[in-house]
Coordinates of C-alpha atoms in Angstrom, one line a residue:
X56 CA 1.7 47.8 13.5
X57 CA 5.2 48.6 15.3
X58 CA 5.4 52.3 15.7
X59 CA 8.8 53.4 13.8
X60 CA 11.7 55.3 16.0
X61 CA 10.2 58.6 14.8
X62 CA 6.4 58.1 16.0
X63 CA 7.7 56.8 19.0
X64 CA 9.8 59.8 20.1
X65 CA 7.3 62.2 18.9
X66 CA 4.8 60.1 21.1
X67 CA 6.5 60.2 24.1
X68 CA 7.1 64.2 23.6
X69 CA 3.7 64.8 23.8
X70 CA 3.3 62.8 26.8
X71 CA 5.6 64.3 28.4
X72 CA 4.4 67.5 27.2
X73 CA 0.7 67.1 28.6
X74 CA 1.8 65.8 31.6
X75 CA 4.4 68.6 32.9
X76 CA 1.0 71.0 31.4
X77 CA -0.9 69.6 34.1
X78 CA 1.6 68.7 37.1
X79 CA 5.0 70.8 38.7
X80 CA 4.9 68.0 41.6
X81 CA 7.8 65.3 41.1
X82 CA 8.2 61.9 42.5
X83 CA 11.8 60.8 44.2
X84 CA 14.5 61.3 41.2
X85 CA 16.3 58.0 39.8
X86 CA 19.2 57.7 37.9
X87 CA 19.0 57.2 33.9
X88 CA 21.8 55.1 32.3
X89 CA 25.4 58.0 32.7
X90 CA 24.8 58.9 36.4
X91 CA 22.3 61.9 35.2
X92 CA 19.4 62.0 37.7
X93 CA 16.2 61.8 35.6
X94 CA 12.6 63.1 37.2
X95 CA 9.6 61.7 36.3
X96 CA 6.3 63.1 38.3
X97 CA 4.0 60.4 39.0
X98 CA 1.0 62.0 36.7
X99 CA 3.9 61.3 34.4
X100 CA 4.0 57.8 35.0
X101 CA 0.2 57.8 34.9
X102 CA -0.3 59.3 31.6
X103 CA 2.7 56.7 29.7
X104 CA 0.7 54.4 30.8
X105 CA -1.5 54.2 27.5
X106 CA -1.2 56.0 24.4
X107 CA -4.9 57.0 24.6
X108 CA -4.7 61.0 25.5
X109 CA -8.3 60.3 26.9
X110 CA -7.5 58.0 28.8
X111 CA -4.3 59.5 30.0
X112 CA -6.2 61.9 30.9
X113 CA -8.5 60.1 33.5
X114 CA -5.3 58.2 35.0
X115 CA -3.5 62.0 35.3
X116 CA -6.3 63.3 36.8
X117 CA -6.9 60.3 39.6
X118 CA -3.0 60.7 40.3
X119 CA -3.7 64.1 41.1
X120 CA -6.8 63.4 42.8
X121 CA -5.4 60.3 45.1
X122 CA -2.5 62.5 46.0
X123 CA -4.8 65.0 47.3
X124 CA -6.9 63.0 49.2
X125 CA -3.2 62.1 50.8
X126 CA -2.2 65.1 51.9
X127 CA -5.9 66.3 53.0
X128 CA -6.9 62.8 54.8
X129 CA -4.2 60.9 55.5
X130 CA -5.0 57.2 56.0
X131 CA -8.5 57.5 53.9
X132 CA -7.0 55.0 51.5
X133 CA -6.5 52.6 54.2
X134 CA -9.8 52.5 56.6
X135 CA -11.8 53.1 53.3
X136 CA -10.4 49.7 51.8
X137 CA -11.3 48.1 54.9
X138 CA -15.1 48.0 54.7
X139 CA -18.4 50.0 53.8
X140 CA -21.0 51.0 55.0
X141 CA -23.3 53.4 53.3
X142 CA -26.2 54.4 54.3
X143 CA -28.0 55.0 51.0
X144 CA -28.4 53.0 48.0
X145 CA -28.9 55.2 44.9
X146 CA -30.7 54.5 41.9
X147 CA -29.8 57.2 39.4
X148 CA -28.9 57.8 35.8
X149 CA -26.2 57.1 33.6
X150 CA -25.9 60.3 32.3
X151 CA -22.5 61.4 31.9
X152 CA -23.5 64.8 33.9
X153 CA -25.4 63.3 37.3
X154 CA -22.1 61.9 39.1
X155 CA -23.9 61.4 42.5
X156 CA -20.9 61.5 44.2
X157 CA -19.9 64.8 43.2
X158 CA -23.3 66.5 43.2
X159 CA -23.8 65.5 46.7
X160 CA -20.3 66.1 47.8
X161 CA -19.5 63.0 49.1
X162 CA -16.9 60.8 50.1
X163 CA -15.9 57.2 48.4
X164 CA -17.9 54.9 50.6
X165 CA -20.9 56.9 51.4
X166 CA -23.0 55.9 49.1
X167 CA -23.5 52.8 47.5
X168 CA -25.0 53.2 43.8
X169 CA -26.9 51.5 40.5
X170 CA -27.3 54.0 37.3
X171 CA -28.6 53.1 34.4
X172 CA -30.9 55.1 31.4
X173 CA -33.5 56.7 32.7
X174 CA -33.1 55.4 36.2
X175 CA -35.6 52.3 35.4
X176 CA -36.1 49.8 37.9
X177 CA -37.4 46.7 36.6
X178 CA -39.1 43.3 38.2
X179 CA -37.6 41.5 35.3
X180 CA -33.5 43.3 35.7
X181 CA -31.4 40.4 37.6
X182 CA -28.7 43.2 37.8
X183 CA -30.7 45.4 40.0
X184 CA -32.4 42.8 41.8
X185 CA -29.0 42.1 42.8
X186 CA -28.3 45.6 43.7
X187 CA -31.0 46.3 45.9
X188 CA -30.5 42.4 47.7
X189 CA -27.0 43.6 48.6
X190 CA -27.5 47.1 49.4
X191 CA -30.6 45.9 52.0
X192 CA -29.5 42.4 53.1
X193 CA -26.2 43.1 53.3
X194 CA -25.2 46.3 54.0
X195 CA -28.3 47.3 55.6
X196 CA -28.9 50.9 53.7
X197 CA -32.0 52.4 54.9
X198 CA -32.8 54.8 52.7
X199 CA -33.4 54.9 48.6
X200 CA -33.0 57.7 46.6
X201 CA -34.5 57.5 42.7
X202 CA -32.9 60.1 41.3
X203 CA -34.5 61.7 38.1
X204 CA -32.7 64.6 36.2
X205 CA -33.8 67.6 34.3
X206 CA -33.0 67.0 30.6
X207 CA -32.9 63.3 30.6
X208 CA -31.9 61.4 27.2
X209 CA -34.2 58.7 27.8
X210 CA -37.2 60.7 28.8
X211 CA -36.3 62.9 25.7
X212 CA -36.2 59.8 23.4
X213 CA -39.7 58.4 24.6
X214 CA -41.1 62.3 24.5
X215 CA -40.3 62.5 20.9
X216 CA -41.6 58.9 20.2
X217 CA -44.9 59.6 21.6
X218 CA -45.5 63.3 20.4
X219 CA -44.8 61.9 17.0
X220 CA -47.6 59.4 17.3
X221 CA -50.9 59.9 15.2
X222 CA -53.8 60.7 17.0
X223 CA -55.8 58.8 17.6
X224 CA -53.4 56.8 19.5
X225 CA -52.6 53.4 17.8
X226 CA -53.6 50.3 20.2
X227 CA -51.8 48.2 20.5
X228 CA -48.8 51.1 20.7
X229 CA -46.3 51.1 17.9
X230 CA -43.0 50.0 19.9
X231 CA -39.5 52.2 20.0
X232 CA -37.2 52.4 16.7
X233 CA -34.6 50.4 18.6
X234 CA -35.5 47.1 19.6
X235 CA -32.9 47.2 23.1
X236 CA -34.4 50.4 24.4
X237 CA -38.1 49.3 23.3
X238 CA -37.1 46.8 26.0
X239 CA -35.8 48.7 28.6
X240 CA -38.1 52.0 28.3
X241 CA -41.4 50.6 27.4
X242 CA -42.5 51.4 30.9
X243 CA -41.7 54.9 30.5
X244 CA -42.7 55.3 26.5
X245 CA -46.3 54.1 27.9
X246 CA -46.2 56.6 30.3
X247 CA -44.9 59.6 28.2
X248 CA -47.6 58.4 25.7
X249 CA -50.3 58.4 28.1
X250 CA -49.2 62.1 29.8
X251 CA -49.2 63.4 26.2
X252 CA -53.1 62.4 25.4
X253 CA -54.1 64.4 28.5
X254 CA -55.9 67.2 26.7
X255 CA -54.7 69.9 29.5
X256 CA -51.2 69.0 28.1
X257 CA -49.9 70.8 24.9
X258 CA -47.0 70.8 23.4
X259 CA -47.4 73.8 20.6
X260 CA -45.0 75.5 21.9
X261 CA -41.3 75.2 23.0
X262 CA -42.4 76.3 26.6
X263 CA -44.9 73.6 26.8
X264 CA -42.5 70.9 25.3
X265 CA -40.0 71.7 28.2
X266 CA -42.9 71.6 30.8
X267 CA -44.3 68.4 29.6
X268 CA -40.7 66.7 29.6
X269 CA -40.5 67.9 33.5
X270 CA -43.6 66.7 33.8
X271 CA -42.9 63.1 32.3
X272 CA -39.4 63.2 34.2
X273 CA -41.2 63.8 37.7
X274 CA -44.1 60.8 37.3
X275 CA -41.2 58.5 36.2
X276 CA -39.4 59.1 39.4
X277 CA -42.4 58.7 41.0
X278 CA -43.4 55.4 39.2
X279 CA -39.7 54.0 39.8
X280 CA -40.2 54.6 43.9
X281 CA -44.1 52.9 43.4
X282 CA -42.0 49.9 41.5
X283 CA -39.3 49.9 44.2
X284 CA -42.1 49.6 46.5
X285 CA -43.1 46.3 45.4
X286 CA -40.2 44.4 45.1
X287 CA -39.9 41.3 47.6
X288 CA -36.5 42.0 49.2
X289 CA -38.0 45.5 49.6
X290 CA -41.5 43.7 51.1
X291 CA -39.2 41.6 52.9
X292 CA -37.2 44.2 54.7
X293 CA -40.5 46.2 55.4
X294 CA -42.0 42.8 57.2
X295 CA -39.0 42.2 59.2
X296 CA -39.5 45.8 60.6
X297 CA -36.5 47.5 58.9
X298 CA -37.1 51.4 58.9
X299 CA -36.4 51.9 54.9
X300 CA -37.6 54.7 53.0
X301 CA -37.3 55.0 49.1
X302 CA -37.3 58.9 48.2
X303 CA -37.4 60.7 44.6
X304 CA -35.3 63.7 44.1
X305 CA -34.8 65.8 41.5
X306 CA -31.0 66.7 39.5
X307 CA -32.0 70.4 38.2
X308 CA -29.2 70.2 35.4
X309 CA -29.7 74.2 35.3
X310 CA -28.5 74.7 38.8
X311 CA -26.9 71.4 40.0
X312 CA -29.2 71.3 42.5
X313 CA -30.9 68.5 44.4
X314 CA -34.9 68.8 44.8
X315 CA -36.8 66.3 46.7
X316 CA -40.1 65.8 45.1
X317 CA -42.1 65.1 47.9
X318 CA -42.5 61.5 46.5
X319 CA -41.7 59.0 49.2
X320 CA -42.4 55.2 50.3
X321 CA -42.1 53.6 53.9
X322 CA -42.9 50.8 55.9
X323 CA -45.9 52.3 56.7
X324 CA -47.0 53.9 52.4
X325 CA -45.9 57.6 52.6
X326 CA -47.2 57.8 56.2
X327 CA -44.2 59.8 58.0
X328 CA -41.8 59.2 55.1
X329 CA -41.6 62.7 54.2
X330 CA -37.6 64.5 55.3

């Protein structure tokens, strides 16, 4: 429907609003239609760009960012669009809070990077079958990081599932609400259920619900690194004598930081594979 003379001037107010809010830097004036020089600061630009204030937001806020990165490395931009070459693939989460770039303080271009719920890596995923082919074939990362996180949604979805479960536990196991993530997280509902029946493991009380959730988030990480493990192209590189180590860390969501679990796979099994 075609916004009416009044909706669009009130629109364009509040862009221009939020955007001088957010930005005193200008762009070069230009000249409006009687000679009156007119000023529009290129975060400007950026937000009028959709009428979507979240979106605005983003397109604002990379302005602001890319003109940074300008002024404090002059000619990134340039070499960075000329090639990559990270030295770590990273197989993470999609959680909204577990940017790995920003966690790890790095640069566009240092790490090369697959997220998904619940950091799975699956045999039967073309998408990060794909990933990892690039990432070792092509641009010849040598190390893996599977990257777990404190508070996981997927871990807290098959934790729930399998506490709820009668005991004894059915066999054959009754499979996830939702038939997509019964797909992608029966690995990790199986082992959540199996962690659970340990009888040194109780989950009474809230204490004990948070440790066992660590405790299910750790041996995931550690499962995902035995799967990675396995995979041809990683087999492959390991034959040809390519020194590549797949590592699981830790995102403490309570402190932002990094712990490396100790869990590690080589050329040689976890034989010198520790940091």
């Amino acid at each position: 429907m075609a916004l009416s003379i009044l909706q669009f001037l009130l629109l364009s107010l509040c862009l221009v609003t939020y955007t001088q809010a957010h930005s005193t830097e200008s762009a070069p004036p230009r000249f409006g239609r009687f000679g009156a020089t007119v000023t529009r600061s290129r975060r400007e630009v950026a937000a009028a760009l959709t009428t979507d204030p979240a979106l605005a937001k983003l397109l604002v806020q990379n302005e602001a960012w890319a003109e940074n990165m300008d002024e404090t490395r002059p000619g990134f931009f340039n070499t960075s669009a000329q090639s990559q070459n990270p030295a770590v693939l990273w197989l993470g989460c999609s959680d909204s809070r577990v940017p790995e770039s920003v966690i790890t303080n790095s640069l566009p271009g240092d790490i090369f990077v697959e997220r998904n719920i619940a950091n799975q890596v699956l045999s039967t995923d073309t998408n990060i079958l794909a990933v990892l082919t690039y990432a070792i074939e092509h641009l010849n990362v040598s190390r893996i990081v599977i990257a777990g996180h404190t508070h996981c949604g997927g871990v807290q979805y098959c934790y729930d599932q399998a506490a709820s479960l009668p005991t004894p536990t059915p066999n054959p196991l009754p499979p996830l609400p939702d038939p997509v993530l019964n797909t992608w997280l029966s690995g990790l509902y199986t082992l959540a259920v199996r962690l659970l029946n340990n009888p040194s493991i109780s989950t009474s009380a809230p204490q004990d619900a948070d440790a066992a959730m660590e405790l299910i988030t750790v041996e995931n990480v550690r499962m995902q690194v035995e799967s990675t493990s396995e995979l041809d192209v990683v087999q492959k590189a390991w034959n040809e004598g390519k020194d590549l180590r797949i590592v699981g860390w830790l995102h403490q969501l309570e402190n932002g930081r990094l712990k490396d679990l100790g869990i590690c796979a080589g050329p040689d099994g976890d034989v010198g594979c520790s940091l």
